[in-house]
Short mmCIF file of C-alpha atoms and ligand atoms in Angstrom, two decimals:
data_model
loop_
_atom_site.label_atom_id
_atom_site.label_comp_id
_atom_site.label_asym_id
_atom_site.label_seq_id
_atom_site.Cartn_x
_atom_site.Cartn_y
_atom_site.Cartn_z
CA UNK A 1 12.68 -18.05 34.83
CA UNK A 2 12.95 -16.33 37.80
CA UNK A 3 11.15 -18.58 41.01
CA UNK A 4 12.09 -18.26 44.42
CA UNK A 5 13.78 -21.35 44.95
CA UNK A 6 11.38 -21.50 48.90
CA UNK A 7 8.18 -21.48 46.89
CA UNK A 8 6.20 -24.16 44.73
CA UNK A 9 5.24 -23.28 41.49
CA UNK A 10 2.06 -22.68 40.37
CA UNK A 11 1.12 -24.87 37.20
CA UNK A 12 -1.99 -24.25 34.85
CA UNK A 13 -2.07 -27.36 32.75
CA UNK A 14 -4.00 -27.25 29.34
CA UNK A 15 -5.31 -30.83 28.25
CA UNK A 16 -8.29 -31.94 25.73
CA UNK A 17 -8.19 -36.04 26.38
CA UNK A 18 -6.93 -38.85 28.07
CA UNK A 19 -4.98 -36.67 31.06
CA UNK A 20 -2.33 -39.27 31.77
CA UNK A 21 0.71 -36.79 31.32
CA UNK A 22 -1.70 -34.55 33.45
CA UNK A 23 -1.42 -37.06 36.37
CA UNK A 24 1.80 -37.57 36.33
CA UNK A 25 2.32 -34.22 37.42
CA UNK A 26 -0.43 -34.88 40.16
CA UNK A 27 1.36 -38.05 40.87
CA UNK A 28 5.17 -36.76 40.86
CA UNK A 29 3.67 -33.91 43.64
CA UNK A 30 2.14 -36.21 45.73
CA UNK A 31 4.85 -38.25 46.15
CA UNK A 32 6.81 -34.93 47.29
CA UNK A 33 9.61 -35.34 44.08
CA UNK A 34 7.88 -32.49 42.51
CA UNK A 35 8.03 -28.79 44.11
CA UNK A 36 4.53 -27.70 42.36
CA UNK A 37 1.12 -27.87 42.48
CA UNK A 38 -1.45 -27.88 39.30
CA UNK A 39 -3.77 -25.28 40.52
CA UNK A 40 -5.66 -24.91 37.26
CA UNK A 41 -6.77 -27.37 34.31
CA UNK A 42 -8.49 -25.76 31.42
CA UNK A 43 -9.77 -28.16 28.93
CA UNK A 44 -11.33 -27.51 25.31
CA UNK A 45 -13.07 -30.55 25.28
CA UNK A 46 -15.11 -30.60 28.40
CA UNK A 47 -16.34 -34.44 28.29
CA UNK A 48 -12.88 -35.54 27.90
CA UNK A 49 -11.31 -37.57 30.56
CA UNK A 50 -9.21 -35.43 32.03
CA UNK A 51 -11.68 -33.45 33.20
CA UNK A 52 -13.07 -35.80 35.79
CA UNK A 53 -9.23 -37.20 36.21
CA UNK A 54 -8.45 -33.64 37.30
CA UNK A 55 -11.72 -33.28 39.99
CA UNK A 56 -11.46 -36.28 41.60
CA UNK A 57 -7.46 -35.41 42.45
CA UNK A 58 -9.20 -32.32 43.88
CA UNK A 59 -7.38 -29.80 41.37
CA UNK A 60 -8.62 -25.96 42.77
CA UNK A 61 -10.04 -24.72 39.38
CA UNK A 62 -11.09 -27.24 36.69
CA UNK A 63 -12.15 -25.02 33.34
CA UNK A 64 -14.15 -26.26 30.33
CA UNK A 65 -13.90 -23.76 27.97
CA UNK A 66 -15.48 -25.00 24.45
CA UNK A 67 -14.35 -23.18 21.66
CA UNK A 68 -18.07 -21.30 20.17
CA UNK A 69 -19.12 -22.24 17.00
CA UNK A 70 -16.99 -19.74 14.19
CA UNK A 71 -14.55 -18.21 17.38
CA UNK A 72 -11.57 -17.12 15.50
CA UNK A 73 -8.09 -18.85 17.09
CA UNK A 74 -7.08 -15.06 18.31
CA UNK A 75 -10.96 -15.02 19.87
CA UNK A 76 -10.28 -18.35 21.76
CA UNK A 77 -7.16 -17.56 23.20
CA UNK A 78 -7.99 -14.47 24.30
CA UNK A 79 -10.96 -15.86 26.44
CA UNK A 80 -7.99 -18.69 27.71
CA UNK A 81 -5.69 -16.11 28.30
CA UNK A 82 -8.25 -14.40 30.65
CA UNK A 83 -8.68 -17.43 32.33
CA UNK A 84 -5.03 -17.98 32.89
CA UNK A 85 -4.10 -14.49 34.20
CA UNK A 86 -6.63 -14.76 36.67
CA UNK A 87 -4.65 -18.12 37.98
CA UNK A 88 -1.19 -16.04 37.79
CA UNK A 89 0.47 -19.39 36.98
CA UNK A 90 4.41 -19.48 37.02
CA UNK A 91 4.42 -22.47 34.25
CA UNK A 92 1.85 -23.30 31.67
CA UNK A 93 1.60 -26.71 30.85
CA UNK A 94 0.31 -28.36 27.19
CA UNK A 95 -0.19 -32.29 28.29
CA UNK A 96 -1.97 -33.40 25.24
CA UNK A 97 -3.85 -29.88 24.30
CA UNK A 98 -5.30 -30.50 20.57
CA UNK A 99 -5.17 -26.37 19.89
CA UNK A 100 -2.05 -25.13 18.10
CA UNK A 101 -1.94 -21.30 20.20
CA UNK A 102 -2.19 -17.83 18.31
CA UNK A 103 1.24 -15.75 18.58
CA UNK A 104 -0.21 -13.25 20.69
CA UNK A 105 -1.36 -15.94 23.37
CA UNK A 106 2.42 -17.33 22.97
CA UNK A 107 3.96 -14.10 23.32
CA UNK A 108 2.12 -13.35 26.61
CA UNK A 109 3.08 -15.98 28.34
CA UNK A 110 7.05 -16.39 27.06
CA UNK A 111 9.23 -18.66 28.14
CA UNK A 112 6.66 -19.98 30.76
CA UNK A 113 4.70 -22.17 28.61
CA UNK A 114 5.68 -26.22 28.16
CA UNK A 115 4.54 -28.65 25.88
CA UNK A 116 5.44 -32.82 25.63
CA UNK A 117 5.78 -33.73 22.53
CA UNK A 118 5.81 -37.91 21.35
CA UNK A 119 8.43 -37.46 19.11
CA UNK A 120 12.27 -36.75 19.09
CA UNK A 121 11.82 -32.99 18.03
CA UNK A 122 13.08 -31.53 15.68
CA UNK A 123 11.88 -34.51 13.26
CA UNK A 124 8.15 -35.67 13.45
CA UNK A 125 6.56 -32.48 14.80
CA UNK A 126 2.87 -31.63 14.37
CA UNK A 127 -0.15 -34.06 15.73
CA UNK A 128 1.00 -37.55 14.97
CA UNK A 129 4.51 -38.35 16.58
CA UNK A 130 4.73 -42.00 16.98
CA UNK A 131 3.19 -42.66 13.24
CA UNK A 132 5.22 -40.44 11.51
CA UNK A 133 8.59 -41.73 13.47
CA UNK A 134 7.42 -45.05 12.27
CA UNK A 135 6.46 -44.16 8.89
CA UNK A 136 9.65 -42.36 8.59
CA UNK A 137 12.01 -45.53 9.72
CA UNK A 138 13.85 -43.97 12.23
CA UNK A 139 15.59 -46.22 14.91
CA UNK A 140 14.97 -44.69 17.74
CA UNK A 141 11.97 -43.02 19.07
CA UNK A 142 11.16 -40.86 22.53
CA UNK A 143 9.79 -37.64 23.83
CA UNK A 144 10.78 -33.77 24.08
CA UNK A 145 9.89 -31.33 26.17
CA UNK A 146 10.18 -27.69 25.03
CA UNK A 147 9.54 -24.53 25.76
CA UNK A 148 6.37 -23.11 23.05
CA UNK A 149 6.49 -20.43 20.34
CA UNK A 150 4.65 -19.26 17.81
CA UNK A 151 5.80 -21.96 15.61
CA UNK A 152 4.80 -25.44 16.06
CA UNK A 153 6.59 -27.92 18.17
CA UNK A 154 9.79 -25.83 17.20
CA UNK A 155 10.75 -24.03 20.93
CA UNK A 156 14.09 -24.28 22.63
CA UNK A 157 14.18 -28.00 23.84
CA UNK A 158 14.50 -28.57 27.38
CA UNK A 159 14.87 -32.85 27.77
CA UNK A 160 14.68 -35.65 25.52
CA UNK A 161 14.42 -39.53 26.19
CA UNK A 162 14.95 -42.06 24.18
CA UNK A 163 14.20 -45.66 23.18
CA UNK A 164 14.79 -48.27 20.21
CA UNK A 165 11.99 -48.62 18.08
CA UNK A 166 11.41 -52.97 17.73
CA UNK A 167 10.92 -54.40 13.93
CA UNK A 168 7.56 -55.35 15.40
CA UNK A 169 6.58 -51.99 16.84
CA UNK A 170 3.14 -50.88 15.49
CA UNK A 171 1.88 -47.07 16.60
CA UNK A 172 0.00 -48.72 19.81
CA UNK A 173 2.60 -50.49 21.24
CA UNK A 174 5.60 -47.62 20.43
CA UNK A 175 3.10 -45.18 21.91
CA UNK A 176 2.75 -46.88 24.95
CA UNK A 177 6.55 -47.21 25.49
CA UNK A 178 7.20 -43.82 24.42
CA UNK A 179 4.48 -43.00 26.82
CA UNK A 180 6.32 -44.36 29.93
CA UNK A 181 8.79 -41.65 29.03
CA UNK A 182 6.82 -39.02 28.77
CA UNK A 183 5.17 -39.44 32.06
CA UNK A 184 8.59 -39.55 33.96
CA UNK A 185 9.93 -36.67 31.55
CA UNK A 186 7.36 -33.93 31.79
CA UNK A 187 6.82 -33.95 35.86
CA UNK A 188 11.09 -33.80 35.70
CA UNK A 189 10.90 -30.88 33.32
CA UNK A 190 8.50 -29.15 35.37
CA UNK A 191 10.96 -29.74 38.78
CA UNK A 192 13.87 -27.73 36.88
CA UNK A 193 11.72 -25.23 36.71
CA UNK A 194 11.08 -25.48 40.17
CA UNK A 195 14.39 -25.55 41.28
CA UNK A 196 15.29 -22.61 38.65
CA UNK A 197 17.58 -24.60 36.48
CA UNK A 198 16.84 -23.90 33.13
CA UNK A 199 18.76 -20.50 30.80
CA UNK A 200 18.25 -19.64 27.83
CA UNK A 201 20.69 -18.38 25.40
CA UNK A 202 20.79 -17.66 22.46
CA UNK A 203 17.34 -19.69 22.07
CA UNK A 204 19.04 -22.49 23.57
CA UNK A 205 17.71 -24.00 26.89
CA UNK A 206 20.85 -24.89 28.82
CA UNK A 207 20.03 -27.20 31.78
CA UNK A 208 22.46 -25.68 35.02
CA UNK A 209 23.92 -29.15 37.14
CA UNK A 210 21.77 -30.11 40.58
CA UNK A 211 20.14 -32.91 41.63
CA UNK A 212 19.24 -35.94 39.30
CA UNK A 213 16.04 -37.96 40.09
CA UNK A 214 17.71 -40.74 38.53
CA UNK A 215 17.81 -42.71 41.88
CA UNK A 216 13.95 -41.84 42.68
CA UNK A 217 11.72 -42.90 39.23
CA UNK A 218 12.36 -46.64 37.99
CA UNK A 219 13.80 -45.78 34.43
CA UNK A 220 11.94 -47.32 31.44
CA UNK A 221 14.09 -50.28 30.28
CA UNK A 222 16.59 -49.27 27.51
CA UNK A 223 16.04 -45.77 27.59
CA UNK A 224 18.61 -42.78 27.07
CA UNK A 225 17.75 -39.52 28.89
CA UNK A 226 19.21 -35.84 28.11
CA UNK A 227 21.22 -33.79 30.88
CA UNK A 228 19.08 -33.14 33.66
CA UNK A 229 17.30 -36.05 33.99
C1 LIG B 1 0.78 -37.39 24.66
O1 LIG B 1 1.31 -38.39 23.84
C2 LIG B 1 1.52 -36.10 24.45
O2 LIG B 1 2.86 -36.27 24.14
C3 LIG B 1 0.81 -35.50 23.27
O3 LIG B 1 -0.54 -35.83 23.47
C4 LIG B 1 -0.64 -37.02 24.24
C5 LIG B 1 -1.50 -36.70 25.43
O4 LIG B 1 -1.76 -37.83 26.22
N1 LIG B 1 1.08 -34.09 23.17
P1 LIG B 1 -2.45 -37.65 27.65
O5 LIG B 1 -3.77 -36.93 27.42
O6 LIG B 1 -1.54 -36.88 28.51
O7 LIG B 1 -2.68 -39.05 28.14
#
């Protein structure tokens, strides 16, 4: 993506609940470690928390936008993408958004739409992370961040972050380690695309070396984190 390196990025975030990854990008700017700003939050569900989580931190634009009763996917995402162009937002942010987006919507906005996902992608995609990494016994569970296409959770992965999954780990208590991550890992994504770090090739996201922010956010104990953490 090409950002002038002098300029903070504009970030539209897309959420339908609880907003907490939302605030940590609120959070991570306030504390000046992140070079953005969320200047838009559009929300499907427009009694969910988020909504008020975004007015009270005084977000610019704060968007319910319902989908109408029978609205085709390609109807609702066309109304969205309306929305969105009228922000010109450099990053597009899913933090939690319960719609899986048409092509079309993911082809207009290439390579400049991110999504968190509770799982270590590419096992456990789709809506239920944390239950299916503990329904499929895997050791170890965590977070990814990825760029979106068309296809679900399936985008060129930007960071990871992991953690041991306990014997006595239910989905609560996982998701609220795995959580931890995700609120130190989606902010950090977001600042390597502020400071223009991230390639692609060959569908690959390749992380470029700069600063870490490993002295800045107290790490979650027993975590691993990707390059570019
Ligand atoms: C997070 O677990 C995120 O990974 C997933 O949806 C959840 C949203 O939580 N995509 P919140 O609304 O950000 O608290």
């Amino acid at each position: 993506m090409a950002t002038d390196a002098s300029r903070r990025l504009r970030l539209a975030v897309l959420a339908s609940g609880r907003g907490s990854n939302m605030d940590s990008l609120l959070q991570k700017s306030r504390e000046g470690l992140l070079d953005a700003d969320v200047t838009l939050v559009v929300t499907d569900k427009p009694e969910a928390p988020c909504v008020q989580k975004a007015r009270d931190a005084g977000v610019p634009a704060v968007v319910g936008l319902p989908p109408e009763t029978g609205e085709s996917r390609t109807a609702y995402d066309a109304r969205l993408q309306e929305d969105l162009e009228a922000e010109a937002p450099d990053l597009i942010v899913l933090a939690g958004f319960m719609r899986i987006l048409s092509p079309a919507f993911c082809d207009a906005f290439s390579g400049r739409i991110l999504n968190i996902h509770p799982a270590l992608l590419p096992s456990f995609k789709g809506a239920h992370g944390i239950r299916d990494t503990l329904r499929g016994g895997a050791k170890l569970a965590g977070c990814t961040t990825h760029l979106v296409t068309a296809d679900l959770d399936d985008g060129p992965i930007v960071l990871q972050a992991a953690l041991a999954v306990r014997p006595e780990d239910d989905e609560d208590a996982l998701a609220a380690r795995v959580l931890r991550l995700e609120h130190q890992l989606l902010p950090r994504t977001v600042q390597l695309f502020a400071e223009d770090r991230i390639r692609l090739e060959d569908g690959i996201a390749r992380v470029a070396p700069g600063p870490s922010w490993k002295d800045h956010v107290e790490t979650v104990e027993g975590a691993i984190y990707s390059e570019g953490f």
